[in-house]
mmCIF file of C-alpha atoms in Angstrom:
data_model
loop_
_atom_site.group_PDB
_atom_site.id
_atom_site.type_symbol
_atom_site.label_atom_id
_atom_site.label_comp_id
_atom_site.label_asym_id
_atom_site.label_seq_id
_atom_site.Cartn_x
_atom_site.Cartn_y
_atom_site.Cartn_z
ATOM 1 C CA MET U 1 5.257 37.606 46.159
ATOM 2 C CA PHE U 2 1.769 39.090 46.457
ATOM 3 C CA GLY U 3 3.065 42.483 45.406
ATOM 4 C CA ARG U 4 4.659 41.044 42.262
ATOM 5 C CA ILE U 5 1.534 39.070 41.376
ATOM 6 C CA SER U 6 -0.672 42.123 41.966
ATOM 7 C CA ALA U 7 1.516 44.255 39.702
ATOM 8 C CA ILE U 8 1.260 41.711 36.876
ATOM 9 C CA ALA U 9 -2.503 41.368 37.426
ATOM 10 C CA LEU U 10 -3.134 45.122 37.274
ATOM 11 C CA ASN U 11 -0.966 45.440 34.183
ATOM 12 C CA THR U 12 -2.886 42.602 32.513
ATOM 13 C CA TYR U 13 -6.160 44.301 33.384
ATOM 14 C CA ARG U 14 -4.914 47.548 31.891
ATOM 15 C CA GLU U 15 -3.878 45.849 28.658
ATOM 16 C CA SER U 16 -7.159 43.927 28.415
ATOM 17 C CA LEU U 17 -9.189 47.084 28.914
ATOM 18 C CA ARG U 18 -7.576 48.611 25.837
ATOM 19 C CA ALA U 19 -8.411 45.646 23.615
ATOM 20 C CA ARG U 20 -10.922 46.516 20.925
ATOM 21 C CA ILE U 21 -12.503 43.085 21.113
ATOM 22 C CA LEU U 22 -13.419 43.655 24.763
ATOM 23 C CA ILE U 23 -15.007 47.011 23.953
ATOM 24 C CA GLY U 24 -16.942 45.418 21.093
ATOM 25 C CA LEU U 25 -18.204 42.510 23.193
ATOM 26 C CA SER U 26 -19.201 44.879 25.993
ATOM 27 C CA GLY U 27 -21.178 46.993 23.562
ATOM 28 C CA VAL U 28 -22.977 43.955 22.145
ATOM 29 C CA ALA U 29 -23.728 42.610 25.640
ATOM 30 C CA PHE U 30 -25.249 45.918 26.744
ATOM 31 C CA ALA U 31 -27.223 46.107 23.470
ATOM 32 C CA VAL U 32 -28.655 42.644 24.148
ATOM 33 C CA ALA U 33 -29.714 43.798 27.623
ATOM 34 C CA PHE U 34 -31.687 46.661 26.082
ATOM 35 C CA TYR U 35 -33.019 44.395 23.335
ATOM 36 C CA SER U 36 -34.503 42.135 26.012
ATOM 37 C CA ILE U 37 -36.931 44.972 26.794
ATOM 38 C CA ILE U 38 -38.375 44.658 23.292
ATOM 39 C CA VAL U 39 -38.627 40.878 23.611
ATOM 40 C CA GLY U 40 -40.290 41.215 27.010
ATOM 41 C CA ALA U 41 -42.827 43.646 25.588
ATOM 42 C CA TYR U 42 -44.317 40.831 23.505
ATOM 43 C CA THR U 43 -45.085 38.758 26.605
ATOM 44 C CA LEU U 44 -48.014 39.165 28.965
ATOM 45 C CA ARG U 45 -46.891 40.190 32.460
ATOM 46 C CA ASN U 46 -43.581 38.364 32.036
ATOM 47 C CA GLY U 47 -41.399 41.195 30.775
ATOM 48 C CA ALA U 48 -39.213 41.266 33.896
ATOM 49 C CA ARG U 49 -38.707 37.503 33.707
ATOM 50 C CA VAL U 50 -37.681 37.680 30.055
ATOM 51 C CA VAL U 51 -35.202 40.468 30.813
ATOM 52 C CA SER U 52 -33.584 38.570 33.694
ATOM 53 C CA ASP U 53 -33.432 35.231 31.853
ATOM 54 C CA LEU U 54 -32.114 36.708 28.624
ATOM 55 C CA GLY U 55 -29.748 38.969 30.554
ATOM 56 C CA VAL U 56 -28.228 36.067 32.498
ATOM 57 C CA ALA U 57 -27.916 33.961 29.332
ATOM 58 C CA SER U 58 -26.183 36.741 27.375
ATOM 59 C CA LEU U 59 -23.975 37.527 30.371
ATOM 60 C CA SER U 60 -22.774 33.928 30.471
ATOM 61 C CA LEU U 61 -22.223 33.766 26.712
ATOM 62 C CA PHE U 62 -20.245 36.998 26.383
ATOM 63 C CA SER U 63 -18.253 36.356 29.555
ATOM 64 C CA ILE U 64 -17.103 33.023 28.142
ATOM 65 C CA ALA U 65 -16.115 34.756 24.904
ATOM 66 C CA VAL U 66 -14.101 37.367 26.816
ATOM 67 C CA ALA U 67 -12.423 34.692 28.938
ATOM 68 C CA VAL U 68 -11.405 32.627 25.903
ATOM 69 C CA ILE U 69 -10.098 35.580 23.887
ATOM 70 C CA ILE U 70 -8.196 37.364 26.647
ATOM 71 C CA GLY U 71 -6.904 34.163 28.247
ATOM 72 C CA ALA U 72 -5.623 32.834 24.922
ATOM 73 C CA THR U 73 -4.022 36.053 23.632
ATOM 74 C CA SER U 74 -2.706 37.907 26.674
ATOM 75 C CA LEU U 75 0.385 35.778 27.248
ATOM 76 C CA TYR U 76 1.157 35.367 23.554
ATOM 77 C CA ARG U 77 1.039 39.135 23.048
ATOM 78 C CA GLU U 78 3.751 39.540 25.681
ATOM 79 C CA LEU U 79 5.884 36.914 23.945
ATOM 80 C CA GLU U 80 5.346 38.368 20.491
ATOM 81 C CA GLN U 81 6.199 41.909 21.548
ATOM 82 C CA LYS U 82 9.073 40.581 23.693
ATOM 83 C CA THR U 83 7.889 42.617 26.694
ATOM 84 C CA ILE U 84 8.023 39.481 28.801
ATOM 85 C CA PHE U 85 11.825 39.335 28.789
ATOM 86 C CA PRO U 86 12.514 42.489 30.860
ATOM 87 C CA ILE U 87 9.768 41.379 33.263
ATOM 88 C CA LEU U 88 11.181 37.901 33.826
ATOM 89 C CA ALA U 89 14.678 39.399 34.099
ATOM 90 C CA ARG U 90 13.519 40.897 37.395
ATOM 91 C CA PRO U 91 13.201 38.860 40.607
ATOM 92 C CA ILE U 92 9.893 37.231 39.662
ATOM 93 C CA ARG U 93 9.166 33.569 39.105
ATOM 94 C CA ARG U 94 7.469 32.354 35.963
ATOM 95 C CA GLY U 95 4.707 30.818 38.062
ATOM 96 C CA GLU U 96 4.047 34.170 39.739
ATOM 97 C CA TYR U 97 3.902 35.846 36.358
ATOM 98 C CA LEU U 98 1.403 33.280 35.053
ATOM 99 C CA VAL U 99 -0.814 33.578 38.147
ATOM 100 C CA GLY U 100 -0.732 37.367 37.779
ATOM 101 C CA LYS U 101 -1.880 37.091 34.164
ATOM 102 C CA TYR U 102 -4.723 34.812 35.230
ATOM 103 C CA LEU U 103 -5.846 37.104 38.057
ATOM 104 C CA GLY U 104 -5.704 40.098 35.721
ATOM 105 C CA THR U 105 -8.005 38.256 33.331
ATOM 106 C CA LEU U 106 -10.379 37.473 36.208
ATOM 107 C CA LEU U 107 -10.373 41.133 37.267
ATOM 108 C CA THR U 108 -11.333 42.170 33.742
ATOM 109 C CA LEU U 109 -14.116 39.594 33.696
ATOM 110 C CA ALA U 110 -15.342 40.692 37.117
ATOM 111 C CA VAL U 111 -15.710 44.300 35.933
ATOM 112 C CA PHE U 112 -17.523 43.121 32.806
ATOM 113 C CA ILE U 113 -19.916 40.903 34.774
ATOM 114 C CA LEU U 114 -20.620 43.520 37.458
ATOM 115 C CA ALA U 115 -21.422 46.200 34.885
ATOM 116 C CA ASP U 116 -23.635 43.960 32.749
ATOM 117 C CA ALA U 117 -25.471 42.536 35.767
ATOM 118 C CA GLY U 118 -26.019 46.064 37.095
ATOM 119 C CA LEU U 119 -27.571 47.116 33.782
ATOM 120 C CA VAL U 120 -29.909 44.092 33.739
ATOM 121 C CA LEU U 121 -30.978 44.840 37.325
ATOM 122 C CA LEU U 122 -31.684 48.482 36.507
ATOM 123 C CA ILE U 123 -33.848 47.423 33.568
ATOM 124 C CA SER U 124 -35.642 44.929 35.829
ATOM 125 C CA ALA U 125 -36.225 47.738 38.316
ATOM 126 C CA VAL U 126 -37.938 49.865 35.664
ATOM 127 C CA LEU U 127 -40.136 46.952 34.601
ATOM 128 C CA GLY U 128 -40.889 46.310 38.265
ATOM 129 C CA GLY U 129 -42.357 49.787 38.723
ATOM 130 C CA ARG U 130 -39.495 52.120 39.545
ATOM 131 C CA PRO U 131 -39.688 55.535 37.838
ATOM 132 C CA VAL U 132 -37.657 55.571 34.638
ATOM 133 C CA ALA U 133 -36.285 59.028 35.399
ATOM 134 C CA LEU U 134 -35.020 57.932 38.826
ATOM 135 C CA VAL U 135 -33.304 54.764 37.611
ATOM 136 C CA ALA U 136 -31.869 56.343 34.470
ATOM 137 C CA GLY U 137 -30.741 59.405 36.436
ATOM 138 C CA ALA U 138 -28.850 57.270 38.937
ATOM 139 C CA GLY U 139 -27.152 55.298 36.187
ATOM 140 C CA VAL U 140 -26.195 58.396 34.219
ATOM 141 C CA ALA U 141 -24.958 60.094 37.389
ATOM 142 C CA SER U 142 -22.568 57.204 38.051
ATOM 143 C CA LEU U 143 -21.244 57.526 34.505
ATOM 144 C CA VAL U 144 -20.808 61.281 34.925
ATOM 145 C CA VAL U 145 -18.829 60.771 38.135
ATOM 146 C CA LEU U 146 -16.647 58.228 36.333
ATOM 147 C CA GLY U 147 -16.128 60.630 33.433
ATOM 148 C CA VAL U 148 -15.146 63.498 35.732
ATOM 149 C CA ALA U 149 -12.736 61.246 37.627
ATOM 150 C CA ALA U 150 -11.196 60.059 34.346
ATOM 151 C CA TRP U 151 -10.830 63.662 33.179
ATOM 152 C CA ARG U 152 -9.109 64.727 36.367
ATOM 153 C CA SER U 153 -6.941 61.664 36.928
ATOM 154 C CA PRO U 154 -5.207 59.543 34.256
ATOM 155 C CA LEU U 155 -5.205 56.644 36.722
ATOM 156 C CA ALA U 156 -9.006 56.698 36.897
ATOM 157 C CA ARG U 157 -9.225 56.280 33.133
ATOM 158 C CA THR U 158 -8.068 52.728 33.569
ATOM 159 C CA TYR U 159 -8.773 51.635 37.114
ATOM 160 C CA GLY U 160 -11.836 53.807 37.703
ATOM 161 C CA PHE U 161 -14.003 51.149 36.066
ATOM 162 C CA ILE U 162 -13.363 48.807 39.004
ATOM 163 C CA PRO U 163 -15.119 50.876 41.721
ATOM 164 C CA TRP U 164 -17.651 52.160 39.179
ATOM 165 C CA SER U 165 -18.776 48.628 38.279
ATOM 166 C CA VAL U 166 -19.276 47.852 41.973
ATOM 167 C CA VAL U 167 -21.325 51.035 42.470
ATOM 168 C CA PHE U 168 -23.304 50.356 39.293
ATOM 169 C CA LEU U 169 -24.201 46.862 40.513
ATOM 170 C CA ALA U 170 -25.109 48.245 43.941
ATOM 171 C CA LEU U 171 -27.507 50.713 42.296
ATOM 172 C CA GLY U 172 -29.094 47.847 40.407
ATOM 173 C CA VAL U 173 -29.467 45.799 43.590
ATOM 174 C CA ILE U 174 -31.075 48.695 45.457
ATOM 175 C CA PHE U 175 -33.528 49.734 42.756
ATOM 176 C CA SER U 176 -34.485 46.164 41.814
ATOM 177 C CA SER U 177 -35.893 45.501 45.288
ATOM 178 C CA VAL U 178 -39.306 45.884 43.626
ATOM 179 C CA ALA U 179 -38.542 42.666 41.695
ATOM 180 C CA PRO U 180 -36.927 40.399 44.316
ATOM 181 C CA THR U 181 -37.271 37.181 42.307
ATOM 182 C CA GLU U 182 -35.600 38.621 39.222
ATOM 183 C CA ARG U 183 -32.885 40.187 41.374
ATOM 184 C CA ARG U 184 -32.176 36.796 42.914
ATOM 185 C CA VAL U 185 -31.984 35.179 39.476
ATOM 186 C CA VAL U 186 -29.616 37.812 38.087
ATOM 187 C CA LEU U 187 -27.317 37.848 41.118
ATOM 188 C CA GLY U 188 -27.204 34.050 41.362
ATOM 189 C CA GLY U 189 -26.624 33.662 37.638
ATOM 190 C CA SER U 190 -23.893 36.316 37.679
ATOM 191 C CA ALA U 191 -22.083 34.607 40.555
ATOM 192 C CA LEU U 192 -22.200 31.249 38.786
ATOM 193 C CA THR U 193 -21.009 32.858 35.556
ATOM 194 C CA PHE U 194 -17.974 34.282 37.315
ATOM 195 C CA LEU U 195 -17.174 30.880 38.822
ATOM 196 C CA GLU U 196 -17.528 29.233 35.421
ATOM 197 C CA VAL U 197 -15.291 31.711 33.619
ATOM 198 C CA GLY U 198 -12.742 31.195 36.381
ATOM 199 C CA ILE U 199 -12.402 27.603 35.160
ATOM 200 C CA VAL U 200 -12.496 28.544 31.482
ATOM 201 C CA ALA U 201 -9.843 31.241 31.959
ATOM 202 C CA ALA U 202 -7.641 28.730 33.783
ATOM 203 C CA TRP U 203 -7.899 26.325 30.831
ATOM 204 C CA ALA U 204 -7.070 29.175 28.443
ATOM 205 C CA THR U 205 -4.057 30.088 30.577
ATOM 206 C CA LEU U 206 -2.862 26.477 30.531
ATOM 207 C CA PHE U 207 -3.159 26.151 26.769
ATOM 208 C CA SER U 208 -1.576 29.557 26.132
ATOM 209 C CA SER U 209 1.444 28.542 28.219
ATOM 210 C CA PHE U 210 2.614 26.291 25.376
ATOM 211 C CA SER U 211 0.499 27.062 22.309
ATOM 212 C CA THR U 212 -0.551 29.792 19.870
ATOM 213 C CA PRO U 213 -3.649 31.995 20.402
ATOM 214 C CA PHE U 214 -5.661 30.243 17.681
ATOM 215 C CA LEU U 215 -4.971 26.758 19.000
ATOM 216 C CA SER U 216 -5.430 27.897 22.617
ATOM 217 C CA SER U 217 -8.815 29.426 21.772
ATOM 218 C CA LEU U 218 -9.848 26.306 19.873
ATOM 219 C CA LEU U 219 -8.829 23.958 22.683
ATOM 220 C CA THR U 220 -10.455 26.120 25.353
ATOM 221 C CA LEU U 221 -13.671 26.331 23.362
ATOM 222 C CA GLY U 222 -13.594 22.564 22.934
ATOM 223 C CA VAL U 223 -13.229 22.027 26.678
ATOM 224 C CA PHE U 224 -16.075 24.458 27.291
ATOM 225 C CA LEU U 225 -18.414 22.675 24.868
ATOM 226 C CA VAL U 226 -17.571 19.269 26.319
ATOM 227 C CA GLY U 227 -17.983 20.601 29.864
ATOM 228 C CA ARG U 228 -21.398 22.066 29.070
ATOM 229 C CA ASN U 229 -22.449 18.632 27.764
ATOM 230 C CA ALA U 230 -20.668 16.487 30.351
ATOM 231 C CA ASP U 231 -23.883 14.961 31.734
ATOM 232 C CA SER U 232 -25.102 14.061 28.258
ATOM 233 C CA LEU U 233 -21.771 12.463 27.369
ATOM 234 C CA ALA U 234 -21.806 10.405 30.554
ATOM 235 C CA GLN U 235 -25.260 9.044 29.707
ATOM 236 C CA MET U 236 -24.859 8.199 26.023
ATOM 237 C CA PRO U 237 -27.011 5.104 25.471
ATOM 238 C CA VAL U 238 -25.138 2.045 24.219
ATOM 239 C CA LYS U 239 -28.152 1.085 22.099
ATOM 240 C CA TYR U 240 -27.723 4.068 19.797
ATOM 241 C CA PHE U 241 -24.014 4.902 20.022
ATOM 242 C CA GLY U 242 -22.404 1.531 20.622
ATOM 243 C CA PRO U 243 -20.153 0.449 23.500
ATOM 244 C CA HIS U 244 -17.023 2.205 22.269
ATOM 245 C CA LEU U 245 -18.555 5.665 21.786
ATOM 246 C CA SER U 246 -20.466 5.363 25.050
ATOM 247 C CA ALA U 247 -17.298 4.455 26.931
ATOM 248 C CA ALA U 248 -15.423 7.313 25.248
ATOM 249 C CA GLY U 249 -18.178 9.736 26.231
ATOM 250 C CA ARG U 250 -18.073 8.615 29.855
ATOM 251 C CA ALA U 251 -14.272 8.871 29.949
ATOM 252 C CA LEU U 252 -14.342 12.335 28.390
ATOM 253 C CA SER U 253 -16.950 13.556 30.870
ATOM 254 C CA ARG U 254 -14.647 12.569 33.748
ATOM 255 C CA VAL U 255 -11.541 14.456 32.580
ATOM 256 C CA VAL U 256 -13.220 17.823 31.980
ATOM 257 C CA PRO U 257 -15.109 19.976 34.486
ATOM 258 C CA ASN U 258 -18.875 19.601 34.517
ATOM 259 C CA LEU U 259 -19.847 23.139 33.534
ATOM 260 C CA GLN U 260 -23.540 22.328 33.499
ATOM 261 C CA ILE U 261 -23.656 22.992 37.227
ATOM 262 C CA TYR U 262 -23.034 26.674 36.454
ATOM 263 C CA VAL U 263 -26.201 26.972 34.351
ATOM 264 C CA PRO U 264 -28.841 25.532 36.690
ATOM 265 C CA PRO U 265 -32.585 25.722 35.942
ATOM 266 C CA ARG U 266 -34.434 28.912 36.811
ATOM 267 C CA PRO U 267 -36.396 27.407 39.769
ATOM 268 C CA LEU U 268 -33.143 26.892 41.662
ATOM 269 C CA LEU U 269 -31.975 30.474 41.044
ATOM 270 C CA ALA U 270 -35.407 31.870 41.884
ATOM 271 C CA GLY U 271 -35.638 29.886 45.122
ATOM 272 C CA GLU U 272 -38.610 27.880 43.861
ATOM 273 C CA ALA U 273 -36.877 24.496 44.124
ATOM 274 C CA LEU U 274 -37.900 23.058 47.488
ATOM 275 C CA ASP U 275 -35.196 20.373 47.506
ATOM 276 C CA ALA U 276 -32.255 22.739 46.873
ATOM 277 C CA ASN U 277 -30.669 25.661 48.702
ATOM 278 C CA LEU U 278 -29.075 28.323 46.501
ATOM 279 C CA ALA U 279 -26.454 29.349 49.087
ATOM 280 C CA ILE U 280 -25.249 25.764 49.533
ATOM 281 C CA TYR U 281 -25.307 25.237 45.773
ATOM 282 C CA LEU U 282 -23.183 28.347 45.217
ATOM 283 C CA GLY U 283 -20.764 27.191 47.923
ATOM 284 C CA TRP U 284 -20.157 23.812 46.278
ATOM 285 C CA ALA U 285 -19.904 25.452 42.860
ATOM 286 C CA ALA U 286 -17.269 27.821 44.258
ATOM 287 C CA VAL U 287 -15.275 24.941 45.769
ATOM 288 C CA THR U 288 -15.362 23.137 42.406
ATOM 289 C CA SER U 289 -14.279 26.253 40.527
ATOM 290 C CA VAL U 290 -11.405 27.037 42.893
ATOM 291 C CA GLY U 291 -10.236 23.422 42.854
ATOM 292 C CA TRP U 292 -10.115 23.261 39.066
ATOM 293 C CA ALA U 293 -8.467 26.674 38.794
ATOM 294 C CA LEU U 294 -5.717 25.819 41.296
ATOM 295 C CA GLY U 295 -5.000 22.486 39.638
ATOM 296 C CA LEU U 296 -4.886 23.933 36.135
ATOM 297 C CA LEU U 297 -2.703 26.855 37.203
ATOM 298 C CA ALA U 298 -0.270 24.456 38.887
ATOM 299 C CA VAL U 299 0.068 22.473 35.656
ATOM 300 C CA ALA U 300 0.327 25.689 33.610
ATOM 301 C CA ALA U 301 3.073 27.036 35.871
ATOM 302 C CA PHE U 302 5.024 23.787 35.531
ATOM 303 C CA VAL U 303 4.725 23.811 31.717
ATOM 304 C CA PHE U 304 5.553 27.495 31.463
ATOM 305 C CA LYS U 305 8.610 27.025 33.684
ATOM 306 C CA LYS U 306 9.990 24.377 31.328
ATOM 307 C CA ARG U 307 9.286 26.408 28.192
ATOM 308 C CA ASP U 308 12.233 27.684 26.166
ATOM 309 C CA PHE U 309 11.619 31.152 24.692
ATOM 310 C CA LEU U 310 14.642 31.081 22.392
#
């Protein structure tokens, strides 16, 4: 079973990597990371903070966009091109196929998040006092190694980005030791972003199991917006909104995941909140993310199993 799921996941990752929208979003995300240097230059002694805060915010935003687009279109593309039929004709369950598609989407998102977080950390390292030539040389060297590997091996052209993103993040972690607070913020924010997109991708997978890409994207985006405002919906004052709207807001906040926990205030990420522990917070956030993902995938597998392709 694990071999079949892994094969579907790697194939999904390969297809997602070729999508032009992913390349475009990656380019914009990296451009925003560099643009944060210009924004930070207008502040007094807070350039590194601006880079880390803006980097984490853009990382969350673009990761959500990637999760919605890939999660909503990946399965439909297989159905439209009819490549799903020879796959399901083999000894593989529909639930295994759906889980493989979801894990492939998560793998794509993980590479995207690792690479973007590594770039933000390298920029933070330069602003923290590391020599520009040293940091830039290390980053370029990793890209050169990736390019050589891709030139020598066709397999590395697709899957080489996985180890490269890990190495790129590791370089950022090492060099950003001169800015420990910003490193903590970026790493904590990146981890929470991955947990959040795990839920969003699961919703997209559920909706795509029975709907079109446009409707799946719309529904997933709606769930995301409601989840990001779950606390506000649960506390809508009756005085201004009336009893019916207030009750509807509370009910809606209970049936969607509270995604506000994945965008905590900076003091918590920076370790400045005395009444909160980041490690414990990340642990509970991970439990919440895994719980929602498992539940949504179970429902998606049940719906997809009952679906008639004819």
